[in-house]
Amino acid sequence: MDQTAGALLAAKPPLTVLLAGPRGFCAGVDRAIKIVEEAIARFGAPVYVRHEIVHNRFVVESLEAQGAVFVEELDEIPDDGQPVVFSAHGVPKSVPEAARARQMLYLDATCPLVSKVHREAERHHANARHILLIGHAGHPEVIGTMGQLPPGSVTLVEDADAARSVSPPPGPLAFTTQTTLSVDDTAEIVAILQSRFPGLSAPTKEDICYATTNRQAAVKAIAGRSEMIVVVGAPNSSNSVRLREVAERAGCPRAILVQRGRDFDPTQADGLRTIGITAGASAPEVLVEEVVSRLRERFAVTIEEVIVAEERITFKLPAALMGDRQPEPVR
């Protein structure tokens, strides 16, 4: 390091950055993005994608640059023989039914852990249980899960107050949850429902996914040491918003959500000695690096990784994208 660079570094106030681990992409998000990229490689552009493949504008814009075309509904897609990909959040059964009616080739990028919730809901319905779905109204995953069953089969429970007042129809009950909820909030809601409905059937395995659980645990691990936590993620990303809430509840004085480095004002760290950074499950690591770079412009940054779990889970691509054979259109 030359004297000028050394003097500049010395002039910057020190700042310790605690990087939460795990953070960023989960296996379901990684799989969904690969499905779009592989479809473009095999079929050429355009490849249509119903809704944002994951909730992150950087990812969406990167795929658009490769040839993906994002639509809200299937009726926006011309009959040009090109495939359509369903987002990682899952879709109601009516969507693939409509695709088959038009003889469209479709690729389902629904996260396998969301699909597990769908199958679980179907089993409860087959056993004549009414389902209490813990989740957020209007979220694509909730819409997809409720859309697996006939209307009236599912009652949405959004929070603890709703759990105290919900009046499901008489008969056997079961609950299931959105995969990206706050672990602590969900535990409170479940406890209320179980106290009100003692025969309530629970999932055979936790519905909140491993990635959500791990990222929230990592935030809790750094919250007590951080004067501020920066969550890298989109405002419409449920798991990212939950990370910000978890950070504050775990004792961090301030937690903010930013989409990427250019949206982050490093002066917000002025006067602080230690901040934490994490990223939602749909935010790539490059966006975390952007935030760190912004901080380095103003501070002498020391990085410390705080890792609470190692993730080695991967999910296979759909059979239609495996091997060399070109898949036939779905009839």
C-alpha positions as CSV (number, residue, x, y, z in Angstrom):
1,M,0.0,0.0,0.0
2,D,1.5,3.4,-1.0
3,Q,1.6,6.3,1.5
4,T,-1.3,8.2,-0.1
5,A,-3.6,5.1,0.0
6,G,-2.5,4.5,3.6
7,A,-3.3,8.0,4.6
8,L,-6.7,7.9,3.0
9,L,-7.5,4.6,4.8
10,A,-6.3,6.0,8.1
11,A,-8.5,9.1,7.7
12,K,-11.6,6.9,7.4
13,P,-13.4,5.9,10.6
14,P,-13.3,2.2,11.4
15,L,-16.4,0.1,10.9
16,T,-16.9,-3.6,11.6
17,V,-19.4,-5.3,9.3
18,L,-20.9,-8.5,10.5
19,L,-22.0,-10.6,7.5
20,A,-24.8,-13.0,8.5
21,G,-24.5,-16.5,7.2
22,P,-26.4,-18.1,5.6
23,R,-27.7,-15.2,3.5
24,G,-28.9,-14.6,-0.1
25,F,-30.0,-17.3,-2.6
26,C,-31.6,-20.5,-1.4
27,A,-31.8,-23.7,-3.3
28,G,-35.4,-23.0,-4.5
29,V,-34.4,-19.6,-5.9
30,D,-31.3,-20.9,-7.5
31,R,-33.3,-23.7,-9.2
32,A,-36.0,-21.3,-10.5
33,I,-33.4,-19.0,-12.1
34,K,-31.6,-22.0,-13.7
35,I,-34.9,-23.2,-15.1
36,V,-35.4,-19.9,-17.0
37,E,-31.8,-19.7,-18.1
38,E,-31.8,-23.4,-19.3
39,A,-35.1,-22.8,-21.1
40,I,-33.6,-19.8,-23.0
41,A,-30.6,-21.9,-23.9
42,R,-32.7,-24.8,-25.2
43,F,-35.6,-23.0,-26.9
44,G,-34.2,-19.5,-27.6
45,A,-35.8,-16.2,-26.8
46,P,-38.4,-15.4,-25.9
47,V,-39.1,-17.6,-22.9
48,Y,-42.2,-16.3,-21.0
49,V,-42.3,-16.2,-17.3
50,R,-45.6,-15.8,-15.4
51,H,-45.0,-13.2,-12.6
52,E,-41.6,-12.4,-11.3
53,I,-39.6,-15.6,-11.1
54,V,-38.4,-14.5,-7.7
55,H,-39.0,-11.2,-5.9
56,N,-35.9,-9.3,-7.0
57,R,-35.6,-6.7,-9.7
58,F,-31.9,-7.3,-10.3
59,V,-32.6,-11.0,-11.1
60,V,-35.7,-10.2,-13.2
61,E,-33.8,-7.6,-15.3
62,S,-30.8,-9.9,-15.7
63,L,-33.1,-12.6,-17.1
64,E,-34.9,-10.1,-19.3
65,A,-31.5,-9.2,-20.8
66,Q,-31.1,-12.9,-21.7
67,G,-34.4,-13.2,-23.4
68,A,-37.1,-13.7,-20.7
69,V,-40.4,-11.9,-21.1
70,F,-42.3,-11.5,-17.9
71,V,-46.1,-11.5,-18.0
72,E,-48.8,-11.3,-15.3
73,E,-51.2,-13.9,-17.0
74,L,-51.1,-16.5,-19.7
75,D,-53.5,-14.5,-21.9
76,E,-50.6,-12.1,-22.5
77,I,-48.6,-14.8,-24.2
78,P,-49.0,-15.3,-28.0
79,D,-49.4,-18.7,-29.6
80,D,-45.8,-18.8,-30.8
81,G,-44.9,-22.2,-29.4
82,Q,-42.4,-20.8,-26.9
83,P,-42.4,-22.1,-23.4
84,V,-43.7,-20.4,-20.3
85,V,-42.2,-20.8,-16.8
86,F,-44.2,-20.6,-13.6
87,S,-42.6,-18.7,-10.8
88,A,-40.9,-20.2,-7.7
89,H,-43.9,-19.1,-5.5
90,G,-46.2,-21.6,-7.1
91,V,-49.5,-21.2,-9.0
92,P,-53.1,-22.2,-8.6
93,K,-54.1,-25.4,-10.4
94,S,-56.1,-23.3,-12.8
95,V,-52.9,-22.0,-14.4
96,P,-51.4,-25.2,-15.7
97,E,-54.9,-26.3,-16.7
98,A,-55.2,-23.2,-18.8
99,A,-51.7,-23.8,-20.3
100,R,-52.7,-27.4,-21.2
101,A,-55.9,-26.1,-22.8
102,R,-53.8,-24.0,-25.1
103,Q,-51.3,-26.8,-25.7
104,M,-48.5,-24.7,-24.3
105,L,-45.2,-26.1,-23.2
106,Y,-44.9,-25.0,-19.5
107,L,-42.1,-25.5,-17.0
108,D,-42.9,-25.3,-13.3
109,A,-40.3,-23.6,-11.2
110,T,-42.3,-23.8,-8.0
111,C,-39.9,-24.4,-5.1
112,P,-40.1,-28.0,-4.1
113,L,-40.7,-26.9,-0.5
114,V,-43.8,-24.9,-1.6
115,S,-45.0,-27.9,-3.6
116,K,-44.7,-29.9,-0.4
117,V,-47.2,-27.5,1.2
118,H,-49.5,-28.0,-1.8
119,R,-49.5,-31.7,-1.5
120,E,-50.0,-31.5,2.3
121,A,-53.0,-29.3,1.7
122,E,-54.4,-31.8,-0.7
123,R,-54.0,-34.6,1.8
124,H,-55.8,-32.7,4.5
125,H,-58.6,-31.9,2.1
126,A,-58.9,-35.6,1.0
127,N,-59.3,-36.4,4.7
128,A,-62.2,-33.9,5.0
129,R,-60.2,-31.4,7.1
130,H,-60.8,-27.7,6.6
131,I,-57.4,-25.9,6.4
132,L,-56.2,-22.8,8.3
133,L,-53.5,-21.3,6.2
134,I,-51.1,-19.0,8.1
135,G,-49.8,-16.4,5.6
136,H,-50.2,-13.0,4.0
137,A,-53.1,-12.1,1.8
138,G,-52.2,-11.4,-1.8
139,H,-48.8,-13.1,-1.7
140,P,-48.3,-15.3,-4.7
141,E,-47.4,-18.3,-2.6
142,V,-50.7,-18.0,-0.6
143,I,-52.7,-17.5,-3.8
144,G,-51.0,-20.6,-5.2
145,T,-51.6,-22.7,-2.1
146,M,-55.3,-21.7,-1.8
147,G,-55.7,-22.4,-5.5
148,Q,-54.8,-26.1,-5.0
149,L,-58.2,-26.7,-3.5
150,P,-61.9,-25.9,-4.2
151,P,-63.1,-22.5,-3.0
152,G,-64.1,-22.4,0.6
153,S,-61.6,-25.2,1.6
154,V,-59.1,-22.9,3.1
155,T,-59.3,-20.0,5.6
156,L,-56.4,-17.5,5.7
157,V,-55.1,-16.5,9.1
158,E,-52.8,-13.5,8.8
159,D,-51.7,-12.7,12.4
160,A,-52.3,-13.4,16.1
161,D,-55.4,-11.3,16.2
162,A,-56.9,-13.2,13.3
163,A,-56.0,-16.5,15.1
164,R,-58.0,-15.3,18.1
165,S,-61.1,-14.5,16.1
166,V,-61.2,-16.9,13.2
167,S,-64.4,-19.0,12.9
168,P,-63.8,-22.0,10.6
169,P,-66.6,-24.3,9.7
170,P,-67.4,-27.1,12.1
171,G,-65.5,-30.4,11.6
172,P,-61.9,-31.5,11.6
173,L,-59.2,-28.8,11.1
174,A,-55.6,-28.7,10.0
175,F,-53.1,-25.9,9.6
176,T,-50.3,-25.2,7.1
177,T,-48.2,-22.1,6.6
178,Q,-46.5,-19.9,4.0
179,T,-42.9,-20.9,3.8
180,T,-41.4,-17.5,4.2
181,L,-42.9,-16.3,7.5
182,S,-41.3,-15.1,10.8
183,V,-40.6,-18.2,12.8
184,D,-41.5,-16.5,16.1
185,D,-44.7,-14.9,14.8
186,T,-45.9,-18.2,13.3
187,A,-45.2,-20.0,16.6
188,E,-47.4,-17.5,18.4
189,I,-50.2,-17.9,15.9
190,V,-50.0,-21.7,16.0
191,A,-50.1,-21.7,19.8
192,I,-53.3,-19.6,19.7
193,L,-54.9,-21.9,17.2
194,Q,-53.9,-25.0,19.0
195,S,-55.4,-23.7,22.3
196,R,-58.6,-22.8,20.6
197,F,-58.9,-26.0,18.5
198,P,-57.3,-28.9,20.4
199,G,-57.7,-31.4,17.6
200,L,-55.9,-29.2,15.0
201,S,-53.7,-31.3,12.8
202,A,-50.2,-30.0,12.3
203,P,-47.8,-30.5,9.3
204,T,-45.8,-33.7,9.5
205,K,-42.7,-31.4,9.1
206,E,-42.2,-27.7,9.6
207,D,-43.7,-25.7,6.6
208,I,-41.5,-22.7,7.1
209,C,-38.5,-23.6,4.9
210,Y,-35.0,-24.2,6.1
211,A,-33.7,-21.1,4.3
212,T,-36.1,-18.8,6.0
213,T,-35.3,-20.4,9.4
214,N,-31.6,-20.3,8.9
215,R,-31.5,-16.6,7.7
216,Q,-33.6,-15.5,10.6
217,A,-31.3,-17.4,13.0
218,A,-28.3,-15.7,11.5
219,V,-29.9,-12.3,11.9
220,K,-30.6,-13.0,15.6
221,A,-27.0,-14.1,16.0
222,I,-25.7,-10.6,14.9
223,A,-28.6,-8.4,16.2
224,G,-27.2,-7.9,19.7
225,R,-23.8,-6.8,18.4
226,S,-25.1,-4.5,15.6
227,E,-26.0,-0.9,15.9
228,M,-27.8,-1.2,12.6
229,I,-28.6,-4.1,10.3
230,V,-28.9,-3.7,6.5
231,V,-31.2,-6.3,4.8
232,V,-30.5,-6.6,1.1
233,G,-33.8,-7.5,-0.6
234,A,-36.9,-6.3,-2.4
235,P,-39.8,-4.6,-0.6
236,N,-42.2,-7.3,-2.0
237,S,-40.0,-10.1,-0.8
238,S,-41.7,-11.7,2.2
239,N,-38.6,-13.3,3.6
240,S,-36.6,-10.1,3.2
241,V,-39.2,-8.0,5.1
242,R,-39.4,-10.6,7.8
243,L,-35.6,-10.4,8.2
244,R,-35.8,-6.7,8.9
245,E,-38.6,-7.3,11.5
246,V,-36.6,-10.1,13.1
247,A,-33.5,-7.9,13.4
248,E,-35.4,-5.2,15.3
249,R,-37.2,-7.7,17.6
250,A,-33.9,-9.4,18.4
251,G,-32.4,-6.2,19.8
252,C,-30.9,-4.3,16.9
253,P,-31.7,-0.5,17.4
254,R,-32.3,0.0,13.7
255,A,-32.8,-2.3,10.6
256,I,-33.3,-1.1,7.1
257,L,-34.2,-2.8,3.8
258,V,-32.4,-1.8,0.6
259,Q,-32.5,-3.4,-2.8
260,R,-28.9,-2.8,-3.8
261,G,-25.8,-0.7,-3.2
262,R,-27.0,2.3,-5.2
263,D,-30.1,2.5,-3.0
264,F,-27.9,2.6,0.2
265,D,-26.7,5.9,1.7
266,P,-23.5,5.0,3.7
267,T,-23.9,8.1,5.8
268,Q,-26.5,6.2,7.7
269,A,-23.6,4.4,9.3
270,D,-21.9,7.6,10.5
271,G,-21.0,7.4,14.2
272,L,-21.5,3.6,14.3
273,R,-18.8,1.1,15.0
274,T,-20.5,-2.2,14.1
275,I,-23.3,-2.9,11.6
276,G,-24.7,-6.2,10.3
277,I,-25.6,-7.1,6.7
278,T,-27.8,-10.0,5.5
279,A,-29.8,-10.7,2.3
280,G,-33.1,-12.2,1.6
281,A,-33.3,-15.6,-0.1
282,S,-34.0,-14.0,-3.5
283,A,-31.1,-11.5,-3.4
284,P,-27.8,-12.5,-5.1
285,E,-24.5,-12.0,-3.3
286,V,-23.4,-9.4,-5.8
287,L,-25.9,-7.0,-4.3
288,V,-24.4,-7.6,-0.8
289,E,-21.0,-6.8,-2.3
290,E,-22.4,-3.5,-3.6
291,V,-23.5,-2.4,-0.2
292,V,-20.1,-3.3,1.3
293,S,-18.4,-1.3,-1.5
294,R,-20.5,1.7,-0.6
295,L,-19.4,1.4,3.0
296,R,-15.7,1.1,2.0
297,E,-16.0,4.5,0.2
298,R,-16.6,6.1,3.6
299,F,-15.2,3.7,6.3
300,A,-12.2,1.5,7.0
301,V,-14.2,-1.7,6.9
302,T,-13.4,-4.9,8.7
303,I,-15.5,-7.9,7.7
304,E,-16.5,-10.6,10.1
305,E,-18.6,-13.6,9.0
306,V,-21.1,-15.0,11.5
307,I,-22.3,-18.3,10.2
308,V,-24.9,-20.3,12.1
309,A,-25.6,-23.1,9.5
310,E,-24.1,-24.6,6.4
311,E,-26.5,-25.2,3.5
312,R,-25.8,-27.9,1.0
313,I,-29.3,-28.5,-0.3
314,T,-29.9,-28.5,-4.1
315,F,-33.0,-29.3,-6.1
316,K,-33.1,-31.0,-9.5
317,L,-34.3,-29.2,-12.6
318,P,-37.6,-30.4,-14.2
319,A,-37.3,-33.6,-16.3
320,A,-38.1,-31.6,-19.4
321,L,-34.8,-29.8,-19.0
322,M,-32.7,-32.8,-18.2
323,G,-30.7,-34.7,-20.8
324,D,-30.4,-34.1,-24.5
325,R,-33.9,-34.9,-25.7
326,Q,-36.1,-31.9,-26.7
327,P,-39.4,-32.2,-24.7
328,E,-42.7,-32.4,-26.5
329,P,-45.4,-29.8,-25.9
330,V,-47.7,-30.6,-23.0
331,R,-51.1,-31.8,-24.4
